[in-house]
PDB file of C-alpha atoms in Angstrom:
ATOM      1  CA  MET A 284      42.956  18.994  56.471  1.00 86.00           C
ATOM      2  CA  TYR A 285      43.275  21.319  53.458  1.00 95.00           C
ATOM      3  CA  LYS A 286      40.992  24.188  52.523  1.00 97.00           C
ATOM      4  CA  GLN A 287      41.873  24.989  48.889  1.00 98.00           C
ATOM      5  CA  LEU A 288      43.709  23.068  46.180  1.00 98.00           C
ATOM      6  CA  MET A 289      45.365  24.843  43.261  1.00 98.00           C
ATOM      7  CA  ILE A 290      46.452  23.115  40.059  1.00 97.00           C
ATOM      8  CA  PRO A 291      48.475  25.194  37.584  1.00 96.00           C
ATOM      9  CA  VAL A 292      47.766  24.217  33.982  1.00 96.00           C
ATOM     10  CA  ASP A 293      49.300  25.032  30.632  1.00 92.00           C
ATOM     11  CA  LEU A 294      46.496  24.760  28.099  1.00 95.00           C
ATOM     12  CA  ALA A 295      49.062  24.387  25.317  1.00 90.00           C
ATOM     13  CA  HIS A 296      50.340  21.147  26.903  1.00 90.00           C
ATOM     14  CA  VAL A 297      47.351  19.543  28.633  1.00 92.00           C
ATOM     15  CA  GLU A 298      48.393  16.098  27.403  1.00 91.00           C
ATOM     16  CA  ARG A 299      51.509  16.305  29.605  1.00 89.00           C
ATOM     17  CA  LEU A 300      49.487  17.110  32.725  1.00 94.00           C
ATOM     18  CA  GLU A 301      47.358  13.986  33.046  1.00 95.00           C
ATOM     19  CA  LYS A 302      49.157  12.497  36.073  1.00 95.00           C
ATOM     20  CA  ALA A 303      49.056  15.815  37.938  1.00 95.00           C
ATOM     21  CA  LEU A 304      45.406  16.393  37.048  1.00 98.00           C
ATOM     22  CA  GLN A 305      44.448  12.886  38.207  1.00 98.00           C
ATOM     23  CA  THR A 306      46.462  13.267  41.417  1.00 98.00           C
ATOM     24  CA  GLY A 307      44.887  16.647  42.146  1.00 98.00           C
ATOM     25  CA  ALA A 308      41.390  15.306  41.517  1.00 98.00           C
ATOM     26  CA  ASP A 309      42.033  12.297  43.762  1.00 98.00           C
ATOM     27  CA  LEU A 310      43.242  14.550  46.592  1.00 98.00           C
ATOM     28  CA  ALA A 311      40.304  16.920  46.132  1.00 98.00           C
ATOM     29  CA  LYS A 312      37.853  14.044  46.480  1.00 97.00           C
ATOM     30  CA  LEU A 313      39.755  12.442  49.369  1.00 96.00           C
ATOM     31  CA  TYR A 314      39.844  15.636  51.439  1.00 95.00           C
ATOM     32  CA  ASN A 315      36.615  17.138  50.040  1.00 96.00           C
ATOM     33  CA  ILE A 316      38.288  20.404  49.083  1.00 97.00           C
ATOM     34  CA  PRO A 317      37.619  22.855  46.254  1.00 98.00           C
ATOM     35  CA  VAL A 318      39.968  22.973  43.276  1.00 98.00           C
ATOM     36  CA  CYS A 319      41.081  26.061  41.394  1.00 98.00           C
ATOM     37  CA  TYR A 320      42.778  25.544  38.030  1.00 98.00           C
ATOM     38  CA  ILE A 321      45.227  28.364  37.307  1.00 97.00           C
ATOM     39  CA  GLY A 322      46.462  29.313  33.863  1.00 96.00           C
ATOM     40  CA  VAL A 323      48.944  32.007  32.926  1.00 95.00           C
ATOM     41  CA  SER A 324      48.963  33.703  29.534  1.00 94.00           C
ATOM     42  CA  ALA A 325      50.167  36.853  27.848  1.00 92.00           C
ATOM     43  CA  SER A 326      47.728  39.514  26.714  1.00 90.00           C
ATOM     44  CA  ALA A 327      49.112  39.131  23.192  1.00 90.00           C
ATOM     45  CA  PRO A 328      47.582  36.533  20.870  1.00 90.00           C
ATOM     46  CA  SER A 329      48.994  33.017  21.225  1.00 89.00           C
ATOM     47  CA  ALA A 330      48.324  29.516  19.945  1.00 89.00           C
ATOM     48  CA  VAL A 331      45.970  28.974  22.909  1.00 92.00           C
ATOM     49  CA  ALA A 332      43.918  32.180  22.815  1.00 94.00           C
ATOM     50  CA  HIS A 333      43.681  35.385  20.828  1.00 94.00           C
ATOM     51  CA  ASN A 334      43.034  37.619  23.837  1.00 96.00           C
ATOM     52  CA  PRO A 335      42.587  37.510  27.631  1.00 95.00           C
ATOM     53  CA  ALA A 336      38.788  37.091  27.411  1.00 96.00           C
ATOM     54  CA  GLU A 337      39.147  34.033  25.199  1.00 97.00           C
ATOM     55  CA  PHE A 338      41.822  32.619  27.518  1.00 96.00           C
ATOM     56  CA  ASN A 339      39.527  33.114  30.508  1.00 97.00           C
ATOM     57  CA  ALA A 340      36.684  31.339  28.686  1.00 97.00           C
ATOM     58  CA  LYS A 341      38.979  28.425  27.834  1.00 97.00           C
ATOM     59  CA  MET A 342      40.108  28.172  31.462  1.00 98.00           C
ATOM     60  CA  GLN A 343      36.486  28.098  32.625  1.00 98.00           C
ATOM     61  CA  LYS A 344      35.645  25.362  30.117  1.00 98.00           C
ATOM     62  CA  PHE A 345      38.731  23.407  31.180  1.00 98.00           C
ATOM     63  CA  ALA A 346      37.660  23.556  34.846  1.00 98.00           C
ATOM     64  CA  LYS A 347      34.128  22.445  33.945  1.00 98.00           C
ATOM     65  CA  ASP A 348      35.488  19.572  31.844  1.00 98.00           C
ATOM     66  CA  GLN A 349      37.755  18.452  34.686  1.00 98.00           C
ATOM     67  CA  ALA A 350      34.836  18.533  37.130  1.00 98.00           C
ATOM     68  CA  GLU A 351      32.820  16.286  34.825  1.00 98.00           C
ATOM     69  CA  LYS A 352      35.714  13.951  34.046  1.00 98.00           C
ATOM     70  CA  TYR A 353      36.720  13.368  37.674  1.00 98.00           C
ATOM     71  CA  GLY A 354      33.405  13.894  39.455  1.00 97.00           C
ATOM     72  CA  LEU A 355      34.493  17.040  41.281  1.00 98.00           C
ATOM     73  CA  LYS A 356      31.823  19.198  42.874  1.00 95.00           C
ATOM     74  CA  ASN A 357      33.569  22.467  43.657  1.00 97.00           C
ATOM     75  CA  VAL A 358      35.871  23.745  40.910  1.00 98.00           C
ATOM     76  CA  SER A 359      36.861  27.164  39.671  1.00 98.00           C
ATOM     77  CA  SER A 360      39.422  28.638  37.360  1.00 98.00           C
ATOM     78  CA  SER A 361      41.592  31.705  37.262  1.00 97.00           C
ATOM     79  CA  ALA A 362      43.164  33.172  34.145  1.00 97.00           C
ATOM     80  CA  CYS A 363      46.226  35.174  35.106  1.00 96.00           C
ATOM     81  CA  ILE A 364      47.414  37.603  32.448  1.00 95.00           C
ATOM     82  CA  SER A 365      51.091  38.535  32.492  1.00 93.00           C
ATOM     83  CA  PRO A 366      53.064  40.886  30.250  1.00 91.00           C
ATOM     84  CA  ASP A 367      55.728  38.183  29.862  1.00 89.00           C
ATOM     85  CA  PRO A 368      54.713  34.751  31.212  1.00 86.00           C
ATOM     86  CA  ALA A 369      58.131  33.256  30.491  1.00 82.00           C
ATOM     87  CA  VAL A 370      59.725  35.742  32.876  1.00 87.00           C
ATOM     88  CA  ASP A 371      56.870  36.256  35.344  1.00 88.00           C
ATOM     89  CA  LEU A 372      55.521  32.696  35.661  1.00 89.00           C
ATOM     90  CA  ASN A 373      56.994  31.920  39.087  1.00 90.00           C
ATOM     91  CA  LYS A 374      55.901  35.230  40.593  1.00 93.00           C
ATOM     92  CA  THR A 375      52.457  34.998  38.975  1.00 94.00           C
ATOM     93  CA  LEU A 376      51.821  31.476  40.290  1.00 94.00           C
ATOM     94  CA  LEU A 377      52.955  32.406  43.810  1.00 95.00           C
ATOM     95  CA  GLN A 378      50.595  35.397  43.788  1.00 96.00           C
ATOM     96  CA  ALA A 379      47.747  33.262  42.417  1.00 96.00           C
ATOM     97  CA  ALA A 380      48.214  30.778  45.264  1.00 97.00           C
ATOM     98  CA  LYS A 381      47.966  33.611  47.800  1.00 97.00           C
ATOM     99  CA  ASP A 382      45.013  35.255  46.065  1.00 96.00           C
ATOM    100  CA  ASN A 383      43.098  31.955  45.944  1.00 96.00           C
ATOM    101  CA  GLY A 384      43.979  30.915  49.490  1.00 97.00           C
ATOM    102  CA  ALA A 385      45.611  27.715  48.263  1.00 97.00           C
ATOM    103  CA  ASP A 386      47.152  25.649  51.026  1.00 97.00           C
ATOM    104  CA  LEU A 387      47.831  22.668  48.727  1.00 97.00           C
ATOM    105  CA  VAL A 388      49.239  22.889  45.201  1.00 96.00           C
ATOM    106  CA  VAL A 389      49.584  19.955  42.813  1.00 96.00           C
ATOM    107  CA  MET A 390      51.708  20.766  39.819  1.00 93.00           C
ATOM    108  CA  ALA A 391      53.273  18.882  36.967  1.00 90.00           C
ATOM    109  CA  SER A 392      56.965  18.829  36.329  1.00 84.00           C
ATOM    110  CA  HIS A 393      59.084  17.316  33.635  1.00 65.00           C
ATOM    111  CA  VAL A 394      62.052  14.990  33.531  1.00 50.00           C
ATOM    112  CA  PRO A 395      65.034  17.133  34.531  1.00 54.00           C
ATOM    113  CA  GLY A 396      67.704  17.828  31.966  1.00 53.00           C
ATOM    114  CA  LEU A 397      70.868  19.854  31.671  1.00 42.00           C
ATOM    115  CA  LEU A 398      69.104  23.210  32.024  1.00 43.00           C
ATOM    116  CA  GLU A 399      67.748  22.287  35.462  1.00 45.00           C
ATOM    117  CA  HIS A 400      71.350  22.044  36.692  1.00 38.00           C
ATOM    118  CA  LEU A 401      71.790  25.680  35.695  1.00 38.00           C
ATOM    119  CA  PHE A 402      68.297  27.079  36.253  1.00 44.00           C
ATOM    120  CA  ALA A 403      65.675  25.938  38.738  1.00 51.00           C
ATOM    121  CA  SER A 404      62.459  24.488  37.319  1.00 74.00           C
ATOM    122  CA  ASN A 405      59.188  26.356  37.809  1.00 80.00           C
ATOM    123  CA  ALA A 406      57.880  23.621  40.114  1.00 83.00           C
ATOM    124  CA  GLY A 407      61.113  23.607  42.114  1.00 81.00           C
ATOM    125  CA  TYR A 408      61.052  27.372  42.499  1.00 84.00           C
ATOM    126  CA  PHE A 409      57.395  27.343  43.482  1.00 84.00           C
ATOM    127  CA  ALA A 410      57.925  24.606  46.068  1.00 86.00           C
ATOM    128  CA  SER A 411      60.873  26.485  47.557  1.00 88.00           C
ATOM    129  CA  HIS A 412      59.063  29.823  47.851  1.00 91.00           C
ATOM    130  CA  SER A 413      55.412  28.977  48.511  1.00 93.00           C
ATOM    131  CA  ASP A 414      53.690  28.947  51.883  1.00 93.00           C
ATOM    132  CA  ALA A 415      51.447  26.134  50.626  1.00 95.00           C
ATOM    133  CA  SER A 416      52.179  22.434  50.653  1.00 94.00           C
ATOM    134  CA  VAL A 417      53.347  21.493  47.157  1.00 94.00           C
ATOM    135  CA  LEU A 418      53.175  18.125  45.444  1.00 93.00           C
ATOM    136  CA  VAL A 419      55.231  18.013  42.248  1.00 90.00           C
ATOM    137  CA  VAL A 420      54.137  15.221  39.931  1.00 91.00           C
ATOM    138  CA  ARG A 421      56.599  13.956  37.349  1.00 84.00           C
TER     139      ARG A 421
END
């Protein structure tokens, strides 16, 4: 049914992603499809990583840990480096989905608040502009 599953992750907030990660893993096993975990970071040092190489290594370890935790056989990761992730996140995730051939994306959202009435959420934007099927997990 699906050929490639993509799960965007924010390594600074992994604890908030558990439902999306579980849902993605369940779908990957159900449809026997590979999973690519996507992370977006700046090239500047952050609380998550000091540089792009360290961020890439952390993404690879995260993917390996998820494979072990959920019993997934075919996982990969992609560390996308952006000059300004806060501004470029939507565009970067859409490009990552195309580059990875994702036809199914499982992504976490948050409980909507006042700002979502003024500005679209990242998940909402992605779902509206992606060619892939998108499951937003709250």
